[in-house]
Amino acid sequence: MGMPRVSPASGKLITEKGMIIMNDTKWISMCGNAMSVAEHHPESYAKDLTLRYPVYAPFSGNQLRFTFDNYCGKEAVTVTKATVALSAADLTERIPLSCPLAPHTVCPITFSGKSGTTLAPGKSVVSDAIPFPVTAGETLCVSIYFADFTAMQSSVLITGPLSKGYFSFGDVTAADELPLDTTKATNWFYFLSNIDIMTDADCHALICYGDSITAQAWPDYLTLRLRDEGLSHTSVIRRAASGTRVLRQYDCITYDSYGLKGTNRFHHEIPTAGADIIIIQQGINDIIHPVGVENNPFRPMSDLPTAGELIDGLKWYIEEAKKLDMQVYLGTLLPIEGWRTYAPFREELRAAVNEWMRTTTDADGCIDFDAALRGAENPLAFRDGFDSGDHLHPSNTAYCEMARCVPKELLR
């Protein structure tokens, strides 16, 4: 057997068989999403379909394990086959539609030694630990094949510079490139809720928890900030789903894709390998959704919380996260003037919740996203250039600013 060599990229020792030699290691989540409810369509079944997701690796490591999750599904789902490989493209630059793999790097993902597994409704499955050497900064590709009719219900919609996915007809889990004529890009992430890596024990995961604002770009920009500043011991795990509220959820197919309420999400999403910090930025949908049954039968004004009720919901988050020995940081709610349901009473509610966030000692700290993004002359609205156009969601420039707001001491 040859002597181990040193990787110039990671500084780790690598054996002849490609295993990275590490000391004092543990499982830490390197990538993660919430599981929410995909929007209902008549064509929401798939068959003979491969999903391929490129994933940025923040850490070096020598083993991987994958969580496949049917938490929001009402039918069993069978994963026929899944693989992981190194990407031939860099996710931080550009991934072409073919989503190419580095040659000879495809490795099967197994489940108790088998090539596939069935996810019962509401349940998840963790794969076997897969020996797979990873160097920080590389892009991995996870490919998942479904041979039979599959209810595509457990999913989350995420966007951002590192949030890309593809689907293609047929079993192309081992294909070096996806066929262009039967492949399409997607921002829906189905069933794959977590990837853990065996890495240095001094690394950790930071969870960003929330609604569409967190399901969009700022967690990706935080990952890119970590890379640019040479902060190599933190992964950013996004547990966010569009439309979600702290206190309520919709139990109708018109709005069920707006996701689960906090008490149905938190215990499922937050236990995460290596996570010790959570940033919670949620509550605006509780404020803006209710419009009265005379306007929408599913959105009664009785859903509107008082400031005290919404604060109690956030306090419950804090208490539950503390039980997991996590530090908790609250993110203030962003400006909403100009949003289609904007009204002075909603502004008063937002201001009261934000004031509590800024002054409470229940959490470990407050990240004042509102102060960073609001206008100087009109603090009820976004600064110039920070509004995406709908007066609710930030622009990409503003999402970069949110990433810069995260204190550096959390990114060790």
mmCIF file of C-alpha atoms in Angstrom:
data_model
loop_
_atom_site.group_PDB
_atom_site.id
_atom_site.type_symbol
_atom_site.label_atom_id
_atom_site.label_comp_id
_atom_site.label_asym_id
_atom_site.label_seq_id
_atom_site.Cartn_x
_atom_site.Cartn_y
_atom_site.Cartn_z
ATOM 1 C CA MET A 1 0.000 0.000 0.000
ATOM 2 C CA GLY A 2 1.310 3.437 -0.921
ATOM 3 C CA MET A 3 1.892 6.208 1.571
ATOM 4 C CA PRO A 4 -0.940 8.726 2.136
ATOM 5 C CA ARG A 5 -0.620 11.958 0.151
ATOM 6 C CA VAL A 6 -1.625 15.488 1.151
ATOM 7 C CA SER A 7 -4.428 17.131 -0.811
ATOM 8 C CA PRO A 8 -3.283 20.614 -1.937
ATOM 9 C CA ALA A 9 -6.884 21.830 -1.787
ATOM 10 C CA SER A 10 -7.790 20.716 1.726
ATOM 11 C CA GLY A 11 -4.488 19.915 3.426
ATOM 12 C CA LYS A 12 -5.943 16.512 4.448
ATOM 13 C CA LEU A 13 -4.174 13.194 4.062
ATOM 14 C CA ILE A 14 -5.675 11.024 1.309
ATOM 15 C CA THR A 15 -5.049 7.286 1.014
ATOM 16 C CA GLU A 16 -4.558 5.264 -2.179
ATOM 17 C CA LYS A 17 -8.294 4.484 -2.153
ATOM 18 C CA GLY A 18 -9.224 8.148 -1.955
ATOM 19 C CA MET A 19 -10.242 8.191 1.714
ATOM 20 C CA ILE A 20 -9.519 11.447 3.533
ATOM 21 C CA ILE A 21 -7.782 10.818 6.867
ATOM 22 C CA MET A 22 -9.268 12.968 9.616
ATOM 23 C CA ASN A 23 -9.012 13.075 13.394
ATOM 24 C CA ASP A 24 -11.709 14.055 15.912
ATOM 25 C CA THR A 25 -14.567 13.840 13.450
ATOM 26 C CA LYS A 26 -18.361 13.843 13.753
ATOM 27 C CA TRP A 27 -21.452 14.000 11.575
ATOM 28 C CA ILE A 28 -22.452 17.558 10.650
ATOM 29 C CA SER A 29 -25.153 18.636 8.266
ATOM 30 C CA MET A 30 -23.624 20.281 5.198
ATOM 31 C CA CYS A 31 -26.895 20.908 3.323
ATOM 32 C CA GLY A 32 -30.537 20.894 4.368
ATOM 33 C CA ASN A 33 -34.010 22.044 3.445
ATOM 34 C CA ALA A 34 -37.450 22.088 4.984
ATOM 35 C CA MET A 35 -40.090 19.650 3.752
ATOM 36 C CA SER A 36 -43.273 21.435 2.800
ATOM 37 C CA VAL A 37 -46.300 20.751 0.607
ATOM 38 C CA ALA A 38 -45.941 20.975 -3.169
ATOM 39 C CA GLU A 39 -48.689 22.885 -4.930
ATOM 40 C CA HIS A 40 -51.464 20.588 -6.140
ATOM 41 C CA HIS A 41 -51.696 20.057 -9.886
ATOM 42 C CA PRO A 42 -53.607 17.372 -11.793
ATOM 43 C CA GLU A 43 -50.235 16.171 -13.122
ATOM 44 C CA SER A 44 -48.557 15.938 -9.705
ATOM 45 C CA TYR A 45 -47.551 12.290 -10.232
ATOM 46 C CA ALA A 46 -44.262 11.386 -11.864
ATOM 47 C CA LYS A 47 -42.964 8.148 -13.372
ATOM 48 C CA ASP A 48 -39.618 7.116 -14.857
ATOM 49 C CA LEU A 49 -38.060 10.367 -13.627
ATOM 50 C CA THR A 50 -34.604 11.346 -12.362
ATOM 51 C CA LEU A 51 -33.982 14.371 -10.158
ATOM 52 C CA ARG A 52 -30.442 15.775 -9.993
ATOM 53 C CA TYR A 53 -29.399 18.333 -7.392
ATOM 54 C CA PRO A 54 -25.939 19.983 -7.348
ATOM 55 C CA VAL A 55 -24.832 20.753 -3.774
ATOM 56 C CA TYR A 56 -22.015 22.986 -2.507
ATOM 57 C CA ALA A 57 -19.712 21.316 0.037
ATOM 58 C CA PRO A 58 -18.625 23.743 2.792
ATOM 59 C CA PHE A 59 -16.448 21.131 4.550
ATOM 60 C CA SER A 60 -13.974 18.417 3.692
ATOM 61 C CA GLY A 61 -14.902 14.936 4.822
ATOM 62 C CA ASN A 62 -14.742 11.235 4.077
ATOM 63 C CA GLN A 63 -18.289 9.918 4.460
ATOM 64 C CA LEU A 64 -21.768 11.096 3.512
ATOM 65 C CA ARG A 65 -25.295 10.133 4.517
ATOM 66 C CA PHE A 66 -28.569 11.344 3.044
ATOM 67 C CA THR A 67 -32.058 11.890 4.461
ATOM 68 C CA PHE A 68 -34.996 11.269 2.125
ATOM 69 C CA ASP A 69 -38.190 12.669 3.575
ATOM 70 C CA ASN A 70 -41.890 12.122 2.841
ATOM 71 C CA TYR A 71 -43.098 14.195 5.793
ATOM 72 C CA CYS A 72 -45.851 15.960 3.848
ATOM 73 C CA GLY A 73 -46.805 13.037 1.626
ATOM 74 C CA LYS A 74 -50.070 11.135 1.952
ATOM 75 C CA GLU A 75 -48.856 8.144 -0.082
ATOM 76 C CA ALA A 76 -45.787 5.920 0.125
ATOM 77 C CA VAL A 77 -42.921 6.923 -2.170
ATOM 78 C CA THR A 78 -40.355 4.466 -3.528
ATOM 79 C CA VAL A 79 -36.866 5.714 -4.329
ATOM 80 C CA THR A 80 -35.744 3.175 -6.923
ATOM 81 C CA LYS A 81 -32.122 4.271 -7.059
ATOM 82 C CA ALA A 82 -29.942 7.154 -5.903
ATOM 83 C CA THR A 83 -26.338 8.158 -6.521
ATOM 84 C CA VAL A 84 -23.836 10.809 -5.504
ATOM 85 C CA ALA A 85 -20.982 12.062 -7.674
ATOM 86 C CA LEU A 86 -18.594 14.971 -8.009
ATOM 87 C CA SER A 87 -19.802 17.655 -10.375
ATOM 88 C CA ALA A 88 -17.783 18.624 -13.411
ATOM 89 C CA ALA A 89 -19.033 22.209 -12.967
ATOM 90 C CA ASP A 90 -18.731 24.725 -10.133
ATOM 91 C CA LEU A 91 -22.043 25.599 -8.452
ATOM 92 C CA THR A 92 -20.665 28.971 -7.345
ATOM 93 C CA GLU A 93 -20.171 29.898 -11.006
ATOM 94 C CA ARG A 94 -22.472 28.252 -13.558
ATOM 95 C CA ILE A 95 -24.075 24.834 -13.885
ATOM 96 C CA PRO A 96 -25.205 24.037 -17.455
ATOM 97 C CA LEU A 97 -28.528 22.329 -18.152
ATOM 98 C CA SER A 98 -26.727 19.009 -18.665
ATOM 99 C CA CYS A 99 -25.463 19.203 -15.049
ATOM 100 C CA PRO A 100 -22.314 17.211 -15.901
ATOM 101 C CA LEU A 101 -20.576 14.806 -13.539
ATOM 102 C CA ALA A 102 -16.849 14.332 -13.118
ATOM 103 C CA PRO A 103 -16.002 11.039 -14.873
ATOM 104 C CA HIS A 104 -15.721 7.875 -12.783
ATOM 105 C CA THR A 105 -16.999 9.472 -9.555
ATOM 106 C CA VAL A 106 -20.552 8.074 -9.410
ATOM 107 C CA CYS A 107 -21.204 6.207 -6.156
ATOM 108 C CA PRO A 108 -24.461 4.398 -5.299
ATOM 109 C CA ILE A 109 -26.413 5.521 -2.243
ATOM 110 C CA THR A 110 -27.686 2.462 -0.381
ATOM 111 C CA PHE A 111 -30.282 1.739 2.266
ATOM 112 C CA SER A 112 -29.423 -1.191 4.543
ATOM 113 C CA GLY A 113 -27.295 -2.393 1.644
ATOM 114 C CA LYS A 114 -30.105 -2.111 -0.915
ATOM 115 C CA SER A 115 -30.237 0.219 -3.904
ATOM 116 C CA GLY A 116 -33.693 1.613 -3.110
ATOM 117 C CA THR A 117 -36.083 2.339 -0.278
ATOM 118 C CA THR A 118 -39.733 3.157 0.366
ATOM 119 C CA LEU A 119 -40.729 6.239 2.332
ATOM 120 C CA ALA A 120 -43.971 5.725 4.225
ATOM 121 C CA PRO A 121 -46.376 8.693 4.401
ATOM 122 C CA GLY A 122 -45.074 11.211 6.921
ATOM 123 C CA LYS A 123 -41.796 9.325 7.407
ATOM 124 C CA SER A 124 -38.151 9.735 6.430
ATOM 125 C CA VAL A 125 -35.274 7.332 5.764
ATOM 126 C CA VAL A 126 -31.563 7.909 6.361
ATOM 127 C CA SER A 127 -29.220 6.158 3.953
ATOM 128 C CA ASP A 128 -26.225 4.034 4.829
ATOM 129 C CA ALA A 129 -23.031 5.982 5.456
ATOM 130 C CA ILE A 130 -21.294 6.201 2.064
ATOM 131 C CA PRO A 131 -17.477 6.360 1.890
ATOM 132 C CA PHE A 132 -16.950 9.369 -0.366
ATOM 133 C CA PRO A 133 -14.010 11.797 -0.119
ATOM 134 C CA VAL A 134 -15.066 15.455 -0.313
ATOM 135 C CA THR A 135 -12.916 18.583 -0.384
ATOM 136 C CA ALA A 136 -14.364 21.871 0.838
ATOM 137 C CA GLY A 137 -15.562 24.006 -2.056
ATOM 138 C CA GLU A 138 -16.380 21.102 -4.337
ATOM 139 C CA THR A 139 -19.809 20.601 -5.867
ATOM 140 C CA LEU A 140 -21.533 17.259 -5.428
ATOM 141 C CA CYS A 141 -24.488 16.001 -7.466
ATOM 142 C CA VAL A 142 -27.210 13.833 -5.930
ATOM 143 C CA SER A 143 -29.368 11.981 -8.464
ATOM 144 C CA ILE A 144 -32.616 10.234 -7.470
ATOM 145 C CA TYR A 145 -34.644 7.914 -9.746
ATOM 146 C CA PHE A 146 -38.325 7.026 -9.428
ATOM 147 C CA ALA A 147 -39.352 4.133 -11.684
ATOM 148 C CA ASP A 148 -43.029 3.902 -10.732
ATOM 149 C CA PHE A 149 -45.832 6.438 -10.322
ATOM 150 C CA THR A 150 -44.810 8.757 -7.493
ATOM 151 C CA ALA A 151 -46.865 11.399 -5.677
ATOM 152 C CA MET A 152 -44.563 14.429 -5.810
ATOM 153 C CA GLN A 153 -45.898 16.061 -2.655
ATOM 154 C CA SER A 154 -43.096 16.453 -0.090
ATOM 155 C CA SER A 155 -41.065 19.298 -1.485
ATOM 156 C CA VAL A 156 -39.904 22.856 -0.959
ATOM 157 C CA LEU A 157 -39.420 25.759 -3.350
ATOM 158 C CA ILE A 158 -36.089 27.526 -2.824
ATOM 159 C CA THR A 159 -34.146 30.044 -4.871
ATOM 160 C CA GLY A 160 -30.735 31.671 -4.780
ATOM 161 C CA PRO A 161 -27.361 31.426 -6.511
ATOM 162 C CA LEU A 162 -26.629 27.989 -4.989
ATOM 163 C CA SER A 163 -30.168 26.586 -5.213
ATOM 164 C CA LYS A 164 -30.511 24.716 -8.484
ATOM 165 C CA GLY A 165 -32.105 21.461 -9.519
ATOM 166 C CA TYR A 166 -32.880 19.479 -12.650
ATOM 167 C CA PHE A 167 -35.194 16.687 -13.705
ATOM 168 C CA SER A 168 -34.932 14.345 -16.646
ATOM 169 C CA PHE A 169 -36.927 11.421 -18.013
ATOM 170 C CA GLY A 170 -35.538 7.923 -17.602
ATOM 171 C CA ASP A 171 -32.886 6.534 -15.277
ATOM 172 C CA VAL A 172 -29.935 8.865 -15.768
ATOM 173 C CA THR A 173 -28.572 8.625 -12.215
ATOM 174 C CA ALA A 174 -25.188 7.478 -13.575
ATOM 175 C CA ALA A 175 -25.164 9.552 -16.775
ATOM 176 C CA ASP A 176 -22.155 11.849 -17.119
ATOM 177 C CA GLU A 177 -24.504 14.452 -18.608
ATOM 178 C CA LEU A 178 -28.276 14.852 -18.595
ATOM 179 C CA PRO A 179 -29.836 14.703 -22.091
ATOM 180 C CA LEU A 180 -30.733 18.243 -23.119
ATOM 181 C CA ASP A 181 -33.931 17.369 -24.953
ATOM 182 C CA THR A 182 -35.534 15.638 -21.952
ATOM 183 C CA THR A 183 -34.136 17.776 -19.111
ATOM 184 C CA LYS A 184 -35.510 20.879 -17.420
ATOM 185 C CA ALA A 185 -34.327 23.080 -14.558
ATOM 186 C CA THR A 186 -36.381 23.295 -11.368
ATOM 187 C CA ASN A 187 -36.292 25.114 -8.042
ATOM 188 C CA TRP A 188 -38.511 22.504 -6.387
ATOM 189 C CA PHE A 189 -36.484 20.238 -4.125
ATOM 190 C CA TYR A 190 -38.296 16.911 -3.635
ATOM 191 C CA PHE A 191 -37.701 14.439 -0.810
ATOM 192 C CA LEU A 192 -33.987 15.228 -0.212
ATOM 193 C CA SER A 193 -34.047 17.064 3.116
ATOM 194 C CA ASN A 194 -30.527 16.649 4.455
ATOM 195 C CA ILE A 195 -26.935 15.654 3.690
ATOM 196 C CA ASP A 196 -24.563 14.964 6.568
ATOM 197 C CA ILE A 197 -20.807 14.740 6.206
ATOM 198 C CA MET A 198 -18.245 13.148 8.536
ATOM 199 C CA THR A 199 -15.945 16.094 9.082
ATOM 200 C CA ASP A 200 -13.773 17.886 11.633
ATOM 201 C CA ALA A 201 -15.377 18.028 15.067
ATOM 202 C CA ASP A 202 -14.776 21.788 15.367
ATOM 203 C CA CYS A 203 -17.154 22.485 12.478
ATOM 204 C CA HIS A 204 -20.810 23.318 13.095
ATOM 205 C CA ALA A 205 -24.098 24.033 11.333
ATOM 206 C CA LEU A 206 -26.133 27.240 11.507
ATOM 207 C CA ILE A 207 -29.862 26.977 10.757
ATOM 208 C CA CYS A 208 -31.787 29.722 8.954
ATOM 209 C CA TYR A 209 -35.467 29.186 9.774
ATOM 210 C CA GLY A 210 -38.390 31.011 8.246
ATOM 211 C CA ASP A 211 -40.728 31.597 5.320
ATOM 212 C CA SER A 212 -40.305 32.705 1.686
ATOM 213 C CA ILE A 213 -37.793 35.412 2.571
ATOM 214 C CA THR A 214 -35.464 32.723 3.934
ATOM 215 C CA ALA A 215 -36.489 30.241 1.207
ATOM 216 C CA GLN A 216 -35.080 32.816 -1.200
ATOM 217 C CA ALA A 217 -31.515 33.988 -1.561
ATOM 218 C CA TRP A 218 -30.006 35.292 1.679
ATOM 219 C CA PRO A 219 -28.870 31.892 3.090
ATOM 220 C CA ASP A 220 -27.049 31.207 -0.200
ATOM 221 C CA TYR A 221 -25.354 34.589 0.009
ATOM 222 C CA LEU A 222 -24.348 33.775 3.580
ATOM 223 C CA THR A 223 -22.658 30.591 2.319
ATOM 224 C CA LEU A 224 -20.835 32.634 -0.322
ATOM 225 C CA ARG A 225 -19.809 35.153 2.344
ATOM 226 C CA LEU A 226 -18.299 32.306 4.377
ATOM 227 C CA ARG A 227 -16.310 31.194 1.340
ATOM 228 C CA ASP A 228 -15.150 34.708 0.447
ATOM 229 C CA GLU A 229 -14.055 35.484 4.025
ATOM 230 C CA GLY A 230 -12.271 32.158 4.461
ATOM 231 C CA LEU A 231 -14.597 31.067 7.262
ATOM 232 C CA SER A 232 -14.422 27.314 6.821
ATOM 233 C CA HIS A 233 -16.088 25.835 9.896
ATOM 234 C CA THR A 234 -19.764 26.759 9.382
ATOM 235 C CA SER A 235 -22.447 25.314 7.120
ATOM 236 C CA VAL A 236 -25.712 27.144 6.433
ATOM 237 C CA ILE A 237 -28.797 24.944 6.689
ATOM 238 C CA ARG A 238 -31.985 26.435 5.253
ATOM 239 C CA ARG A 239 -35.216 25.326 6.968
ATOM 240 C CA ALA A 240 -37.679 27.608 5.225
ATOM 241 C CA ALA A 241 -40.892 27.280 3.236
ATOM 242 C CA SER A 242 -42.864 29.938 1.390
ATOM 243 C CA GLY A 243 -46.140 31.098 2.886
ATOM 244 C CA THR A 244 -45.552 29.547 6.284
ATOM 245 C CA ARG A 245 -46.845 31.185 9.442
ATOM 246 C CA VAL A 246 -45.874 30.819 13.082
ATOM 247 C CA LEU A 247 -49.400 30.202 14.382
ATOM 248 C CA ARG A 248 -51.594 28.997 11.506
ATOM 249 C CA GLN A 249 -51.709 26.752 8.467
ATOM 250 C CA TYR A 250 -54.213 26.155 5.678
ATOM 251 C CA ASP A 251 -56.091 22.856 5.550
ATOM 252 C CA CYS A 252 -57.411 23.246 1.993
ATOM 253 C CA ILE A 253 -55.763 22.364 -1.312
ATOM 254 C CA THR A 254 -56.066 25.972 -2.497
ATOM 255 C CA TYR A 255 -53.401 27.072 -0.022
ATOM 256 C CA ASP A 256 -51.817 23.930 1.433
ATOM 257 C CA SER A 257 -48.592 24.701 -0.457
ATOM 258 C CA TYR A 258 -48.301 27.689 1.898
ATOM 259 C CA GLY A 259 -46.921 25.157 4.353
ATOM 260 C CA LEU A 260 -47.139 23.987 7.929
ATOM 261 C CA LYS A 261 -47.487 26.074 11.074
ATOM 262 C CA GLY A 262 -44.646 26.287 13.548
ATOM 263 C CA THR A 263 -45.792 23.536 15.911
ATOM 264 C CA ASN A 264 -45.994 21.113 12.957
ATOM 265 C CA ARG A 265 -42.646 22.159 11.475
ATOM 266 C CA PHE A 266 -40.215 22.915 14.232
ATOM 267 C CA HIS A 267 -39.670 19.506 15.828
ATOM 268 C CA HIS A 268 -39.286 17.904 12.401
ATOM 269 C CA GLU A 269 -36.899 20.442 10.892
ATOM 270 C CA ILE A 270 -34.697 21.691 13.690
ATOM 271 C CA PRO A 271 -32.921 18.593 15.074
ATOM 272 C CA THR A 272 -29.902 18.715 12.740
ATOM 273 C CA ALA A 273 -26.507 17.064 13.070
ATOM 274 C CA GLY A 274 -23.943 19.553 14.354
ATOM 275 C CA ALA A 275 -26.346 22.503 14.546
ATOM 276 C CA ASP A 276 -25.858 24.788 17.536
ATOM 277 C CA ILE A 277 -27.220 28.148 16.289
ATOM 278 C CA ILE A 278 -30.563 29.085 14.761
ATOM 279 C CA ILE A 279 -31.633 32.381 13.183
ATOM 280 C CA ILE A 280 -35.439 32.708 13.186
ATOM 281 C CA GLN A 281 -36.928 35.209 10.731
ATOM 282 C CA GLN A 282 -40.656 34.520 10.573
ATOM 283 C CA GLY A 283 -43.987 36.131 11.414
ATOM 284 C CA ILE A 284 -44.787 38.471 8.537
ATOM 285 C CA ASN A 285 -47.256 36.033 6.938
ATOM 286 C CA ASP A 286 -49.219 35.847 10.196
ATOM 287 C CA ILE A 287 -49.647 39.606 9.825
ATOM 288 C CA ILE A 288 -50.411 39.996 6.096
ATOM 289 C CA HIS A 289 -52.481 36.901 5.258
ATOM 290 C CA PRO A 290 -55.871 37.494 6.963
ATOM 291 C CA VAL A 291 -58.211 39.517 4.722
ATOM 292 C CA GLY A 292 -61.705 38.480 5.881
ATOM 293 C CA VAL A 293 -64.044 35.776 4.587
ATOM 294 C CA GLU A 294 -65.944 38.345 2.527
ATOM 295 C CA ASN A 295 -62.778 38.651 0.436
ATOM 296 C CA ASN A 296 -61.456 35.091 0.703
ATOM 297 C CA PRO A 297 -63.245 32.194 2.440
ATOM 298 C CA PHE A 298 -59.935 30.631 3.520
ATOM 299 C CA ARG A 299 -58.364 33.749 5.064
ATOM 300 C CA PRO A 300 -60.591 34.969 7.927
ATOM 301 C CA MET A 301 -59.622 37.977 10.007
ATOM 302 C CA SER A 302 -59.853 35.699 13.057
ATOM 303 C CA ASP A 303 -56.473 34.322 11.915
ATOM 304 C CA LEU A 304 -54.852 37.687 12.678
ATOM 305 C CA PRO A 305 -52.902 37.343 15.933
ATOM 306 C CA THR A 306 -52.370 39.966 18.551
ATOM 307 C CA ALA A 307 -48.791 41.046 19.123
ATOM 308 C CA GLY A 308 -48.813 39.029 22.345
ATOM 309 C CA GLU A 309 -49.969 35.871 20.571
ATOM 310 C CA LEU A 310 -47.322 36.166 17.864
ATOM 311 C CA ILE A 311 -44.631 36.870 20.452
ATOM 312 C CA ASP A 312 -45.757 33.816 22.429
ATOM 313 C CA GLY A 313 -45.306 31.742 19.275
ATOM 314 C CA LEU A 314 -41.766 33.044 18.884
ATOM 315 C CA LYS A 315 -41.088 32.390 22.558
ATOM 316 C CA TRP A 316 -42.151 28.774 22.012
ATOM 317 C CA TYR A 317 -39.577 28.495 19.223
ATOM 318 C CA ILE A 318 -36.913 29.828 21.570
ATOM 319 C CA GLU A 319 -37.843 27.399 24.347
ATOM 320 C CA GLU A 320 -37.819 24.403 22.006
ATOM 321 C CA ALA A 321 -34.486 25.384 20.446
ATOM 322 C CA LYS A 322 -32.944 25.850 23.909
ATOM 323 C CA LYS A 323 -33.962 22.264 24.745
ATOM 324 C CA LEU A 324 -31.622 21.269 21.893
ATOM 325 C CA ASP A 325 -28.808 23.399 23.398
ATOM 326 C CA MET A 326 -28.960 25.871 20.537
ATOM 327 C CA GLN A 327 -28.216 29.572 20.573
ATOM 328 C CA VAL A 328 -31.212 31.498 19.234
ATOM 329 C CA TYR A 329 -31.082 34.736 17.257
ATOM 330 C CA LEU A 330 -34.226 36.531 16.123
ATOM 331 C CA GLY A 331 -34.408 38.396 12.805
ATOM 332 C CA THR A 332 -36.668 41.441 12.715
ATOM 333 C CA LEU A 333 -39.578 41.552 10.252
ATOM 334 C CA LEU A 334 -38.961 43.513 7.062
ATOM 335 C CA PRO A 335 -40.867 46.561 5.740
ATOM 336 C CA ILE A 336 -44.225 45.914 4.049
ATOM 337 C CA GLU A 337 -45.528 49.340 2.996
ATOM 338 C CA GLY A 338 -46.983 48.978 -0.498
ATOM 339 C CA TRP A 339 -47.788 45.269 -0.175
ATOM 340 C CA ARG A 340 -51.306 44.536 -1.448
ATOM 341 C CA THR A 341 -52.798 43.901 2.015
ATOM 342 C CA TYR A 342 -50.859 46.671 3.741
ATOM 343 C CA ALA A 343 -52.809 48.590 6.397
ATOM 344 C CA PRO A 344 -51.846 50.713 9.420
ATOM 345 C CA PHE A 345 -53.009 48.030 11.879
ATOM 346 C CA ARG A 346 -50.643 45.522 10.256
ATOM 347 C CA GLU A 347 -47.803 48.023 10.508
ATOM 348 C CA GLU A 348 -48.514 48.522 14.206
ATOM 349 C CA LEU A 349 -48.406 44.768 14.754
ATOM 350 C CA ARG A 350 -45.102 44.414 12.881
ATOM 351 C CA ALA A 351 -43.580 47.286 14.860
ATOM 352 C CA ALA A 352 -44.672 45.791 18.200
ATOM 353 C CA VAL A 353 -43.167 42.390 17.377
ATOM 354 C CA ASN A 354 -39.936 43.975 16.141
ATOM 355 C CA GLU A 355 -39.623 46.061 19.306
ATOM 356 C CA TRP A 356 -39.959 42.928 21.409
ATOM 357 C CA MET A 357 -37.288 41.169 19.317
ATOM 358 C CA ARG A 358 -34.884 44.052 19.798
ATOM 359 C CA THR A 359 -35.329 44.168 23.573
ATOM 360 C CA THR A 360 -36.070 40.619 24.735
ATOM 361 C CA THR A 361 -33.559 38.706 26.831
ATOM 362 C CA ASP A 362 -35.245 35.378 25.996
ATOM 363 C CA ALA A 363 -33.091 34.958 22.878
ATOM 364 C CA ASP A 364 -29.304 35.180 22.605
ATOM 365 C CA GLY A 365 -29.528 38.148 20.274
ATOM 366 C CA CYS A 366 -31.386 40.022 17.567
ATOM 367 C CA ILE A 367 -30.261 40.559 13.972
ATOM 368 C CA ASP A 368 -31.954 43.758 12.882
ATOM 369 C CA PHE A 369 -32.694 43.007 9.231
ATOM 370 C CA ASP A 370 -35.425 45.664 9.268
ATOM 371 C CA ALA A 371 -33.007 48.437 10.246
ATOM 372 C CA ALA A 372 -30.548 47.313 7.557
ATOM 373 C CA LEU A 373 -33.091 47.215 4.727
ATOM 374 C CA ARG A 374 -35.571 50.014 5.480
ATOM 375 C CA GLY A 375 -35.459 53.443 3.909
ATOM 376 C CA ALA A 376 -33.860 56.391 5.703
ATOM 377 C CA GLU A 377 -36.615 58.848 4.787
ATOM 378 C CA ASN A 378 -39.464 56.319 4.940
ATOM 379 C CA PRO A 379 -38.620 53.502 7.363
ATOM 380 C CA LEU A 380 -41.937 51.749 6.609
ATOM 381 C CA ALA A 381 -40.676 50.805 3.121
ATOM 382 C CA PHE A 382 -37.504 49.291 1.657
ATOM 383 C CA ARG A 383 -34.483 51.400 0.819
ATOM 384 C CA ASP A 384 -34.050 52.286 -2.848
ATOM 385 C CA GLY A 385 -32.833 49.207 -4.703
ATOM 386 C CA PHE A 386 -33.788 46.835 -1.889
ATOM 387 C CA ASP A 387 -37.374 46.054 -2.989
ATOM 388 C CA SER A 388 -37.927 43.122 -5.364
ATOM 389 C CA GLY A 389 -40.952 44.973 -6.703
ATOM 390 C CA ASP A 390 -43.738 43.415 -4.655
ATOM 391 C CA HIS A 391 -42.979 45.482 -1.509
ATOM 392 C CA LEU A 392 -42.631 42.308 0.576
ATOM 393 C CA HIS A 393 -39.623 40.362 -0.688
ATOM 394 C CA PRO A 394 -36.144 41.925 -0.860
ATOM 395 C CA SER A 395 -34.101 42.300 -4.033
ATOM 396 C CA ASN A 396 -30.909 40.271 -4.538
ATOM 397 C CA THR A 397 -28.915 43.320 -3.415
ATOM 398 C CA ALA A 398 -30.926 43.357 -0.202
ATOM 399 C CA TYR A 399 -30.484 39.612 0.306
ATOM 400 C CA CYS A 400 -26.711 40.173 0.117
ATOM 401 C CA GLU A 401 -27.112 42.838 2.782
ATOM 402 C CA MET A 402 -29.037 40.412 5.003
ATOM 403 C CA ALA A 403 -26.158 37.942 4.718
ATOM 404 C CA ARG A 404 -23.729 40.683 5.757
ATOM 405 C CA CYS A 405 -25.878 41.416 8.821
ATOM 406 C CA VAL A 406 -25.103 38.057 10.443
ATOM 407 C CA PRO A 407 -22.528 38.665 13.199
ATOM 408 C CA LYS A 408 -19.130 37.212 12.393
ATOM 409 C CA GLU A 409 -18.887 35.569 15.815
ATOM 410 C CA LEU A 410 -21.638 33.157 14.724
ATOM 411 C CA LEU A 411 -19.516 32.083 11.750
ATOM 412 C CA ARG A 412 -16.508 30.680 13.499
#
